[in-house]
Amino acid sequence: MMAAALSRALKLPGKKTHDFGEYDPLRQADSDDSADDGDLNYQKNGSLQTETTVEAVLHRDSSSVVEMQALKVKQFRSDQPSSAEVHATEVSDEFTLKNRTSFLPCLRTAAFLLTLILTMVLVLVCAFFIPCPENHTLNTSWSRSLGQAAGFPPVITLWDVNGDQVSDVIISFSSAGKVRDQRGAFSPQASESVVALSGADGSFFWMAQAPERLKFIHCGIGHTAGGEGTVCLLVGVNHVLQAINSSSGSSFWEVKNIYPSRRTPNAPPVQLTDLDGDGFTDVLIGSKPATLTNRIRDVSFVFVSGATGALIGQPVKYNVTGEGKLIGPKAYMLGEGVLYVLFGYGNIRAVSVKDIYKLANAKSSLPPSLQTEDPILKWKREGDLPGVLQLYSGDGSVRDLQTLTGPGGNISDLLITTRKRLQLLRGKDLQQAWQVDGGSIESAPVAGFFNEDRVPDFLIQVTSENSTRKSLVIDGSSGKELWQAELGCRRQGLQAASIALADGRSAFLFWAGECGTKLSIPSVSSDQDNQYHLFLLHPSYPQVLLELATHSGPVTASATGIWEQRKDAFHVAVTTDSSQATQRSHRGALIVTSVGLKWAILHSELVMLKGEAVSDESIRIFFSELRFCTEVQ
């Protein structure tokens, strides 16, 4: 009986002992809400069952056991929260946590959008206030008319006026005009003007009146006080020297009667260091008599302050013998840092700047830049003239002199051109390296790099005895002929140039008159006799010339500039349009024309010289990829 009662007490409906792992519906229901709650209830229920069983065994009464068990279960359930309440509490806590965590992405999104909006506003503000650089088209060719020419040759120089790293055009010219005399009648009179044109598109920067007809324009002797431009010197043909601001054309100072009476300058100013201690570059100007009468010729030198135009000392005059035109004055630097001035009538003489300064400022001490000791020279002294040395006196009259800076920049070679000879003197000892004879050299040689030996070569234009015109390229290291072409032209321009290329060589430009069939150009009618053509020669295709431009009148001045940002170059030519000449005046309008080389190459005409045929397409592809630069790399 006792065993049966105990067995019934232990086997309650719906309950199994956990030792056998039987199904428990209460535990299963709780486990649906939370596994942890199921484990907790299972442990508590098991503890309760064990307690009840022990009590039943002790009292030996099954009914009492049942009643006590019911009370225990009721008390237990009243003390513990139900599974639904537990689940509701957990859901509430989870909802609160999710609300807190879902707020952080919203905050991040708002911060990102705010940053993006501020960045866009800043970009728009910068784009509005900061101007974009001008995007010039590939066609950099332009033409400007400067009015009726007065017959005097213009003076042209290239200089960056507005600081855009493109060389601009500064040109002085004489324009025809009329002035009213005391009787009220008009008489023709030429006025002198200086104009600055943009090298990019030909637009006008400024225009100013010149005090007299100019002989030279020399820029870059110093910066202005505000740093907004540089100083350019306008050198008059008779007696005026003026300094202007390159960016505006306004005058800084003007000095009249800069030379002794009835003299004219012969060369651009020689730029020196600061001599008078005012912190500004000074210059040395040489002049010659306006009229030459005998074999005894003189050259006068004067030091001028770049800051004020005041003379530094007195003029110094040297009487020298010789025939022909005056050469120089031209600066020449020796390896020891001593600056010499080269000059002469048909020959070449040298005198140090220090000796000239001593004569101009007898009682003044030498400035620091002139205190370097002179080297021991083997040149022959020129008579009794103090400090004058005889550098060259050949059998032909010198027509052009060029100084060529060698490696290191300390020693310069001298290239001497006479009427029928081209001669190179080495700078280290001034001994002849080579010479080229034959023909009549019409123009000054143009230095460039035709081959790859890194030694400058020279383009010259000569006329043979049978009046055949040809162009030559002479090797700078040996004097041998590297290239020639018999152009067969009736006339040739004198303005040639070379442009540095990115591959270390040079392209050569030269003008030629109307040519015949020898250049594979069709014959032209007689009304085109005055046409001039601009040709380009490249060392990679010596059998081909590119005709870049054509003008109907003679080229009176020209210059070549570089557009560094675009690796392009341009050629500026000054001509007179004869088609606009009036009945009273045979002079036409003065025209300034600039040709962008890359654009001109795309529209050029190919001129085939003697040699093997080359594909036109391959030539044009090669030339279209040329890159021009300021100096040889």
XYZ file of C-alpha atoms in Angstrom:
633
model
C 0.000 0.000 0.000
C 2.700 2.426 0.970
C 4.692 1.570 -2.147
C 1.651 2.137 -4.387
C 0.854 5.496 -2.782
C 4.397 6.657 -3.135
C 4.468 5.588 -6.782
C 1.234 7.475 -7.524
C 2.554 10.551 -5.755
C 5.692 10.609 -7.845
C 3.860 10.121 -11.175
C 1.729 13.278 -11.378
C -0.177 13.982 -14.626
C 1.910 15.828 -17.236
C 5.128 15.602 -15.250
C 8.108 13.389 -15.836
C 11.263 13.202 -13.856
C 14.126 14.864 -15.588
C 16.287 11.839 -15.086
C 14.426 10.059 -17.913
C 14.136 13.070 -20.177
C 10.431 12.592 -20.838
C 8.158 15.248 -22.366
C 7.121 18.128 -20.141
C 4.413 20.404 -21.669
C 5.005 23.232 -19.201
C 8.709 23.210 -19.909
C 8.083 23.067 -23.651
C 5.787 26.079 -23.478
C 8.297 28.028 -21.511
C 11.095 27.068 -23.868
C 9.186 28.687 -26.741
C 9.610 32.052 -24.998
C 13.098 31.645 -23.695
C 15.456 28.712 -23.245
C 16.817 30.272 -20.111
C 13.324 30.579 -18.576
C 12.662 26.894 -19.362
C 15.817 25.825 -17.619
C 14.966 27.991 -14.637
C 11.399 26.605 -14.303
C 12.655 23.051 -14.772
C 15.061 23.416 -11.908
C 12.434 24.998 -9.641
C 9.768 22.422 -10.464
C 12.193 19.645 -9.840
C 13.077 21.127 -6.470
C 9.387 21.411 -5.598
C 8.651 17.810 -6.527
C 11.495 16.524 -4.417
C 10.290 18.543 -1.450
C 6.737 17.251 -1.724
C 7.832 13.660 -2.067
C 9.906 13.825 1.063
C 6.995 15.274 3.031
C 4.694 12.563 1.761
C 7.057 9.861 2.807
C 7.389 11.375 6.261
C 3.581 11.683 6.900
C 2.602 8.486 5.139
C -0.583 10.176 3.891
C -1.291 10.431 0.207
C -4.173 12.921 0.474
C -2.153 15.244 2.568
C 0.575 14.982 0.075
C -1.754 16.074 -2.708
C -3.149 19.015 -0.772
C 0.257 20.190 0.319
C 1.554 19.903 -3.248
C -1.312 22.012 -4.527
C -0.635 24.700 -1.935
C 3.064 24.698 -2.746
C 2.429 25.076 -6.454
C -0.102 27.871 -5.874
C 2.277 29.700 -3.564
C 5.140 29.274 -6.003
C 3.143 30.675 -8.922
C 1.968 33.661 -6.885
C 5.540 34.529 -5.941
C 7.027 34.143 -9.478
C 6.051 36.193 -12.559
C 4.383 34.366 -15.357
C 6.194 33.513 -18.581
C 4.021 36.006 -20.480
C 5.059 38.802 -18.144
C 8.713 37.829 -18.475
C 8.426 37.783 -22.231
C 6.695 41.197 -22.268
C 9.441 42.714 -20.147
C 12.156 41.325 -22.419
C 10.382 42.622 -25.524
C 10.106 46.076 -23.952
C 13.843 46.160 -23.140
C 14.730 44.970 -26.612
C 12.515 47.646 -28.201
C 14.191 50.350 -26.100
C 17.673 49.094 -27.181
C 16.661 48.955 -30.828
C 15.350 52.510 -30.657
C 18.646 53.687 -29.228
C 20.751 51.810 -31.825
C 18.563 52.891 -34.791
C 19.149 56.562 -33.897
C 22.921 56.332 -34.568
C 22.678 55.574 -38.359
C 20.297 58.481 -38.744
C 22.789 60.739 -37.022
C 25.598 59.500 -39.255
C 23.509 60.026 -42.402
C 22.593 63.546 -41.353
C 26.265 64.399 -40.701
C 27.296 62.999 -44.090
C 24.622 64.956 -45.955
C 25.525 68.147 -44.121
C 29.218 67.714 -45.000
C 28.338 67.001 -48.637
C 26.186 70.129 -48.878
C 28.890 72.323 -47.336
C 31.490 70.887 -49.751
C 29.275 71.564 -52.773
C 28.651 75.132 -51.628
C 32.405 75.688 -51.161
C 33.175 74.328 -54.653
C 30.544 76.564 -56.226
C 31.884 79.616 -54.402
C 35.459 78.883 -55.534
C 34.306 78.300 -59.107
C 32.477 81.631 -59.082
C 35.239 83.807 -57.644
C 38.368 82.099 -59.098
C 38.550 82.628 -62.890
C 39.386 79.619 -65.017
C 42.467 79.810 -67.261
C 41.778 80.806 -70.817
C 41.453 77.823 -73.115
C 42.897 79.027 -76.380
C 42.144 77.020 -79.470
C 44.821 75.217 -81.408
C 44.765 77.882 -84.106
C 47.147 80.441 -82.600
C 47.501 82.337 -85.878
C 46.416 85.965 -85.950
C 47.020 89.167 -87.907
C 46.855 92.842 -86.847
C 47.134 96.023 -88.891
C 48.999 98.939 -87.278
C 48.049 101.626 -89.775
C 49.860 103.277 -92.643
C 53.613 102.652 -92.545
C 56.024 105.565 -92.880
C 58.874 103.689 -94.548
C 61.233 103.174 -91.608
C 61.965 99.581 -90.572
C 60.128 98.518 -87.410
C 61.859 97.225 -84.272
C 60.450 94.078 -82.706
C 61.185 92.081 -79.561
C 59.409 89.300 -77.676
C 58.764 89.544 -73.938
C 56.185 88.143 -71.512
C 54.137 91.264 -70.732
C 51.244 89.875 -68.674
C 52.974 86.980 -66.892
C 51.070 84.139 -68.615
C 54.310 82.399 -69.659
C 53.662 83.206 -73.331
C 56.034 85.604 -75.103
C 54.226 88.735 -76.244
C 55.147 91.120 -79.084
C 56.537 94.599 -78.418
C 56.980 96.538 -81.643
C 57.902 100.134 -82.457
C 56.931 101.598 -85.809
C 56.616 104.858 -87.694
C 53.155 105.685 -88.958
C 52.366 108.294 -91.578
C 50.383 111.340 -90.493
C 49.863 115.037 -91.056
C 50.454 118.097 -88.841
C 49.218 121.655 -89.290
C 51.916 124.309 -89.750
C 51.736 128.022 -88.846
C 49.962 128.861 -92.101
C 47.242 126.315 -91.433
C 48.406 123.884 -94.103
C 48.910 120.202 -93.401
C 52.307 118.621 -93.978
C 53.199 114.937 -93.727
C 54.976 113.868 -90.553
C 55.705 110.473 -89.122
C 54.819 109.663 -85.524
C 56.601 107.008 -83.472
C 54.614 104.493 -81.447
C 55.287 101.444 -79.319
C 52.639 98.715 -79.081
C 52.411 95.543 -76.994
C 50.379 92.697 -78.543
C 49.400 89.405 -76.941
C 51.416 86.513 -78.315
C 48.390 84.233 -77.804
C 45.728 86.070 -79.807
C 47.159 89.440 -80.931
C 44.988 91.573 -78.648
C 46.319 95.007 -77.595
C 47.836 95.357 -74.137
C 48.949 98.963 -74.377
C 50.154 101.617 -76.801
C 52.526 104.510 -76.042
C 54.228 107.298 -77.951
C 57.985 106.996 -78.417
C 60.168 110.112 -78.016
C 61.903 109.425 -81.338
C 62.418 106.663 -83.850
C 63.870 103.668 -82.029
C 66.940 101.619 -82.844
C 66.592 98.905 -80.154
C 64.157 97.618 -77.529
C 65.865 95.819 -74.644
C 63.759 94.246 -71.861
C 64.559 92.538 -68.589
C 67.079 94.870 -66.935
C 65.168 94.759 -63.621
C 61.798 94.489 -61.895
C 59.527 97.362 -60.973
C 59.117 98.490 -57.361
C 55.733 96.772 -57.029
C 56.900 93.639 -58.820
C 54.108 93.961 -61.407
C 56.412 94.119 -64.423
C 59.929 94.484 -65.695
C 61.825 97.413 -67.144
C 62.368 97.777 -70.894
C 64.807 100.278 -72.418
C 63.823 102.169 -75.560
C 67.025 103.170 -77.338
C 66.522 106.033 -79.803
C 68.432 106.464 -83.046
C 69.845 109.882 -82.097
C 69.932 110.915 -78.468
C 67.011 109.589 -76.341
C 67.015 106.743 -73.832
C 63.742 105.869 -72.058
C 62.776 103.230 -69.469
C 59.185 101.938 -69.482
C 57.105 99.406 -67.572
C 56.689 96.313 -69.744
C 53.231 95.530 -68.325
C 51.673 98.982 -68.861
C 53.950 101.002 -71.174
C 54.197 103.849 -68.637
C 57.507 105.704 -68.448
C 59.857 105.522 -65.458
C 62.429 107.977 -66.690
C 63.672 109.568 -69.899
C 67.125 110.993 -70.657
C 67.903 113.164 -73.663
C 71.334 113.723 -75.203
C 72.534 110.411 -73.817
C 75.320 110.264 -76.418
C 77.752 112.939 -77.547
C 76.501 115.075 -80.426
C 75.687 113.518 -83.794
C 76.121 109.897 -82.759
C 73.948 106.819 -82.964
C 73.917 103.531 -81.025
C 75.230 100.488 -82.831
C 74.082 97.550 -80.691
C 71.657 96.759 -77.858
C 72.841 97.783 -74.367
C 75.335 95.519 -72.578
C 73.660 94.497 -69.326
C 75.909 94.729 -66.252
C 75.589 94.118 -62.533
C 74.882 96.914 -60.061
C 77.743 99.445 -60.352
C 76.465 102.443 -58.360
C 75.079 100.528 -55.375
C 71.382 101.361 -55.849
C 70.347 97.709 -56.117
C 69.382 97.988 -59.781
C 70.978 96.599 -62.940
C 73.082 99.081 -64.919
C 73.971 99.091 -68.624
C 76.800 100.042 -70.963
C 75.876 101.651 -74.290
C 78.236 102.024 -77.246
C 77.770 104.524 -80.064
C 79.469 105.491 -83.303
C 79.551 108.688 -85.402
C 76.428 109.207 -87.464
C 78.668 109.889 -90.496
C 81.951 108.082 -91.190
C 84.586 110.123 -93.015
C 87.962 108.365 -92.822
C 89.693 105.181 -91.768
C 90.199 106.450 -88.234
C 86.946 105.512 -86.584
C 85.955 105.873 -82.951
C 83.668 104.075 -80.538
C 82.224 105.828 -77.487
C 81.054 104.079 -74.304
C 78.830 105.415 -71.525
C 77.621 103.801 -68.273
C 73.934 104.409 -67.453
C 72.080 103.733 -64.201
C 69.148 101.428 -64.751
C 67.252 102.958 -61.824
C 67.376 106.646 -62.814
C 69.007 106.933 -66.253
C 71.799 109.083 -64.830
C 75.272 108.737 -66.340
C 77.823 106.901 -64.216
C 80.971 108.842 -64.978
C 82.024 110.431 -68.261
C 81.844 109.018 -71.812
C 84.948 107.110 -72.887
C 86.085 107.190 -76.529
C 88.439 104.798 -78.344
C 89.908 105.616 -81.781
C 90.514 102.469 -83.829
C 91.485 101.814 -87.430
C 89.632 99.635 -89.854
C 87.070 99.508 -92.630
C 83.593 98.135 -92.861
C 80.673 98.335 -90.483
C 81.076 98.573 -86.740
C 80.880 95.215 -84.925
C 79.446 95.239 -81.422
C 79.801 96.298 -78.720
C 79.152 92.730 -77.565
C 79.731 91.252 -74.114
C 82.288 88.463 -73.768
C 82.976 86.618 -70.502
C 86.272 84.846 -69.828
C 86.533 81.813 -67.573
C 87.971 83.855 -64.700
C 84.791 85.954 -64.513
C 86.205 89.033 -66.248
C 83.772 90.763 -68.600
C 85.135 92.130 -71.869
C 83.522 94.189 -74.613
C 84.216 93.236 -78.241
C 84.011 95.827 -81.021
C 85.778 96.977 -84.174
C 85.405 98.217 -87.753
C 85.910 95.138 -89.911
C 88.192 93.665 -87.238
C 87.665 92.696 -83.601
C 89.140 94.463 -80.590
C 88.564 93.728 -76.910
C 88.657 95.879 -73.791
C 87.636 94.929 -70.270
C 84.680 96.677 -68.628
C 86.948 97.394 -65.664
C 89.341 99.429 -67.828
C 86.445 101.409 -69.319
C 85.089 102.110 -65.829
C 88.472 103.354 -64.634
C 88.598 105.891 -67.455
C 84.969 106.968 -66.924
C 85.368 107.309 -63.125
C 88.971 108.321 -62.552
C 88.612 109.154 -58.846
C 86.122 106.475 -57.867
C 86.906 103.051 -56.491
C 85.950 99.979 -58.431
C 82.629 98.324 -57.571
C 82.905 94.767 -56.176
C 81.734 93.181 -59.450
C 84.725 94.672 -61.330
C 87.493 93.842 -58.848
C 88.376 90.449 -60.376
C 91.942 90.364 -61.666
C 92.419 90.163 -65.416
C 93.956 86.931 -66.707
C 97.247 86.904 -68.592
C 96.145 87.175 -72.216
C 98.214 86.400 -75.287
C 96.326 88.873 -77.447
C 98.316 91.527 -79.244
C 98.096 95.053 -77.880
C 96.440 97.598 -80.142
C 99.071 100.358 -80.434
C 99.172 102.762 -77.527
C 95.478 102.483 -76.613
C 95.212 101.616 -72.911
C 93.746 98.185 -72.314
C 92.712 97.550 -75.949
C 93.614 94.089 -77.245
C 93.654 92.866 -80.834
C 91.541 89.720 -81.043
C 91.055 89.181 -84.803
C 92.353 90.874 -87.912
C 91.868 88.712 -90.989
C 91.996 89.362 -94.692
C 88.230 89.839 -94.890
C 86.021 92.408 -93.240
C 83.967 90.964 -90.365
C 80.231 91.250 -90.976
C 78.882 89.370 -87.953
C 80.208 88.172 -84.590
C 78.532 85.667 -82.262
C 79.588 84.375 -78.847
C 78.721 80.713 -78.199
C 78.697 79.578 -74.587
C 80.429 76.244 -74.168
C 79.890 73.487 -71.552
C 79.799 74.910 -68.036
C 78.995 78.417 -69.261
C 82.429 79.867 -68.437
C 84.220 79.935 -71.783
C 82.622 81.180 -75.003
C 83.652 80.305 -78.539
C 83.584 83.017 -81.188
C 81.868 82.554 -84.552
C 83.160 85.096 -87.079
C 81.378 85.715 -90.377
C 82.970 87.610 -93.239
C 81.607 88.086 -96.725
C 82.954 84.723 -97.977
C 84.075 82.860 -94.850
C 82.687 81.294 -91.701
C 85.274 80.767 -88.973
C 85.135 79.363 -85.430
C 87.632 80.331 -82.689
C 87.862 78.186 -79.550
C 87.276 80.149 -76.371
C 90.055 78.539 -74.329
C 92.860 79.885 -76.541
C 91.030 81.779 -79.346
C 92.701 79.581 -81.944
C 90.927 78.639 -85.151
C 88.984 75.369 -84.956
C 87.730 75.323 -88.574
C 86.643 77.582 -91.412
C 84.285 77.306 -94.381
C 84.985 79.197 -97.618
C 82.970 79.795 -100.753
C 80.017 81.808 -101.951
C 78.644 85.039 -100.571
C 77.108 84.703 -97.119
C 73.951 86.795 -97.162
C 72.824 86.687 -93.548
C 73.997 86.009 -90.021
C 74.345 82.275 -89.208
C 71.646 80.703 -87.066
C 72.839 78.334 -84.342
C 70.913 75.121 -83.636
C 71.378 71.367 -83.151
C 71.107 69.435 -86.399
C 72.903 66.252 -85.358
C 73.158 64.559 -81.960
C 76.708 65.478 -80.876
C 75.415 68.272 -78.544
C 77.586 70.845 -80.366
C 75.764 73.796 -81.999
C 75.503 73.662 -85.797
C 74.836 76.628 -88.098
C 72.358 77.403 -90.847
C 73.685 79.882 -93.434
C 72.318 81.142 -96.759
C 74.774 81.844 -99.566
C 74.816 82.890 -103.201
C 77.244 81.216 -105.592
C 78.928 82.822 -108.612
C 76.184 81.672 -111.015
C 73.567 83.377 -108.798
C 72.284 80.078 -107.459
C 70.848 80.529 -103.994
C 71.212 77.720 -101.489
C 70.942 77.063 -97.789
C 73.572 75.102 -95.851
C 73.856 73.515 -92.425
C 77.460 73.432 -91.151
C 78.651 70.985 -88.487
C 79.750 72.959 -85.434
C 82.390 70.436 -84.376
C 84.173 69.964 -87.730
C 82.962 72.616 -90.185
C 81.705 69.954 -92.587
C 78.510 70.326 -94.566
C 75.579 68.418 -93.053
C 72.773 69.545 -95.387
C 72.217 71.748 -98.406
C 69.428 72.675 -100.784
C 69.639 74.749 -103.943
C 66.425 76.687 -103.665
C 66.670 78.448 -107.014
C 64.953 81.545 -105.622
C 65.268 85.044 -106.981
C 65.487 86.485 -103.473
C 65.713 85.274 -99.916
C 64.730 86.782 -96.617
C 67.390 87.517 -94.035
C 65.432 86.502 -90.951
C 66.129 82.851 -90.097
C 65.618 81.170 -86.717
C 65.973 77.873 -84.868
C 63.610 76.371 -82.309
C 64.609 73.824 -79.661
C 62.842 70.456 -79.730
C 62.122 68.072 -76.869
C 64.428 65.404 -78.357
C 67.541 67.604 -77.993
C 67.726 68.817 -81.592
C 66.391 71.913 -83.361
C 64.020 72.812 -86.143
C 65.178 75.563 -88.517
C 62.989 78.289 -90.027
C 63.974 80.522 -92.935
C 62.306 82.774 -95.489
C 62.700 82.465 -99.231
C 61.329 84.332 -102.213
C 59.046 82.792 -104.827
C 60.687 79.561 -106.013
C 60.474 77.615 -109.253
C 60.256 73.958 -110.190
C 63.439 72.989 -108.335
C 61.329 72.958 -105.168
C 58.488 71.060 -106.822
C 56.310 74.172 -106.541
C 54.148 74.891 -109.607
C 55.110 77.945 -111.614
C 53.344 81.150 -110.717
C 52.228 84.183 -112.656
C 54.106 87.467 -112.727
C 51.726 89.197 -110.323
C 52.958 86.856 -107.585
C 56.615 87.722 -107.966
C 56.737 89.386 -104.571
C 55.541 86.388 -102.553
C 57.695 85.142 -99.671
C 57.485 81.693 -98.115
C 58.342 80.454 -94.631
C 59.963 77.001 -94.648
C 60.653 74.544 -91.829
C 63.557 72.060 -91.884
C 63.763 69.115 -89.470
C 66.914 66.955 -89.106
C 64.913 63.704 -89.263
C 63.611 64.503 -92.778
C 66.356 66.505 -94.518
C 64.866 65.746 -97.946
C 61.581 67.506 -97.056
C 60.704 71.155 -96.446
C 57.388 72.267 -94.961
C 55.954 75.494 -96.356
C 54.235 77.017 -93.336
C 53.176 80.493 -94.483
C 53.160 82.867 -97.432
C 53.273 86.676 -97.529
C 52.765 88.980 -100.480
C 55.438 91.499 -99.434
C 58.974 91.512 -98.053
C 59.443 90.594 -94.413
C 60.986 93.595 -92.648
C 61.231 92.055 -89.148
C 60.504 88.703 -87.537
C 60.884 86.799 -84.276
C 60.094 83.352 -82.886
C 58.478 82.622 -79.515
C 57.551 79.604 -77.416
C 54.225 78.624 -75.856
C 55.693 76.481 -73.074
C 52.442 75.140 -71.568
C 51.339 73.665 -74.891
C 54.806 72.727 -76.158
C 54.071 74.885 -79.184
C 55.930 77.730 -80.925
C 54.897 80.693 -83.054
C 56.592 82.860 -85.645
C 55.871 86.591 -85.872
C 56.513 88.486 -89.123
C 56.124 92.182 -89.924
C 55.243 92.969 -93.526
C 53.791 95.818 -95.567
C 50.574 95.174 -97.440
C 51.255 96.708 -100.857
C 47.678 96.047 -101.979
C 46.498 98.805 -99.606
C 48.948 101.407 -100.874
C 47.378 104.748 -101.787
C 47.993 106.749 -104.953
C 49.970 109.413 -103.082
C 51.961 106.958 -101.016
C 53.362 103.706 -102.288
C 53.608 102.399 -98.730
C 50.824 100.124 -97.539
C 49.552 99.183 -94.138
C 51.934 97.670 -91.599
C 50.783 94.119 -90.835
C 51.897 91.981 -87.881
C 51.166 88.283 -88.409
C 51.721 85.392 -86.008
C 51.644 81.765 -87.113
C 51.294 78.924 -84.597
C 53.682 76.214 -85.782
C 51.581 73.187 -84.785
C 48.574 74.612 -86.586
C 50.735 75.643 -89.556
C 52.242 72.153 -89.796
C 48.766 70.616 -90.070
C 47.972 72.967 -92.969
C 51.423 73.061 -94.585
C 52.536 72.139 -98.070
C 55.193 69.454 -98.458
C 58.145 70.378 -100.672
C 60.200 67.335 -101.715
C 63.888 67.895 -102.341
C 66.210 65.501 -104.124
C 66.338 62.123 -102.431
C 64.284 58.992 -101.902
C 60.527 59.342 -101.772
C 58.850 59.386 -98.385
C 55.212 58.736 -97.557
C 53.281 61.957 -97.063
C 51.161 60.392 -94.341
C 54.158 59.248 -92.263
C 55.721 62.710 -92.579
C 52.598 64.479 -91.397
C 52.155 62.094 -88.467
C 55.759 62.703 -87.420
C 55.532 66.486 -87.643
C 52.163 66.603 -85.884
C 53.803 65.067 -82.800
C 56.618 67.627 -82.517
C 57.099 69.259 -79.111
C 58.821 72.643 -78.949
C 60.528 73.977 -75.836
C 62.399 77.035 -74.608
C 65.843 75.466 -74.695
C 67.426 72.191 -75.725
C 66.849 69.516 -73.088
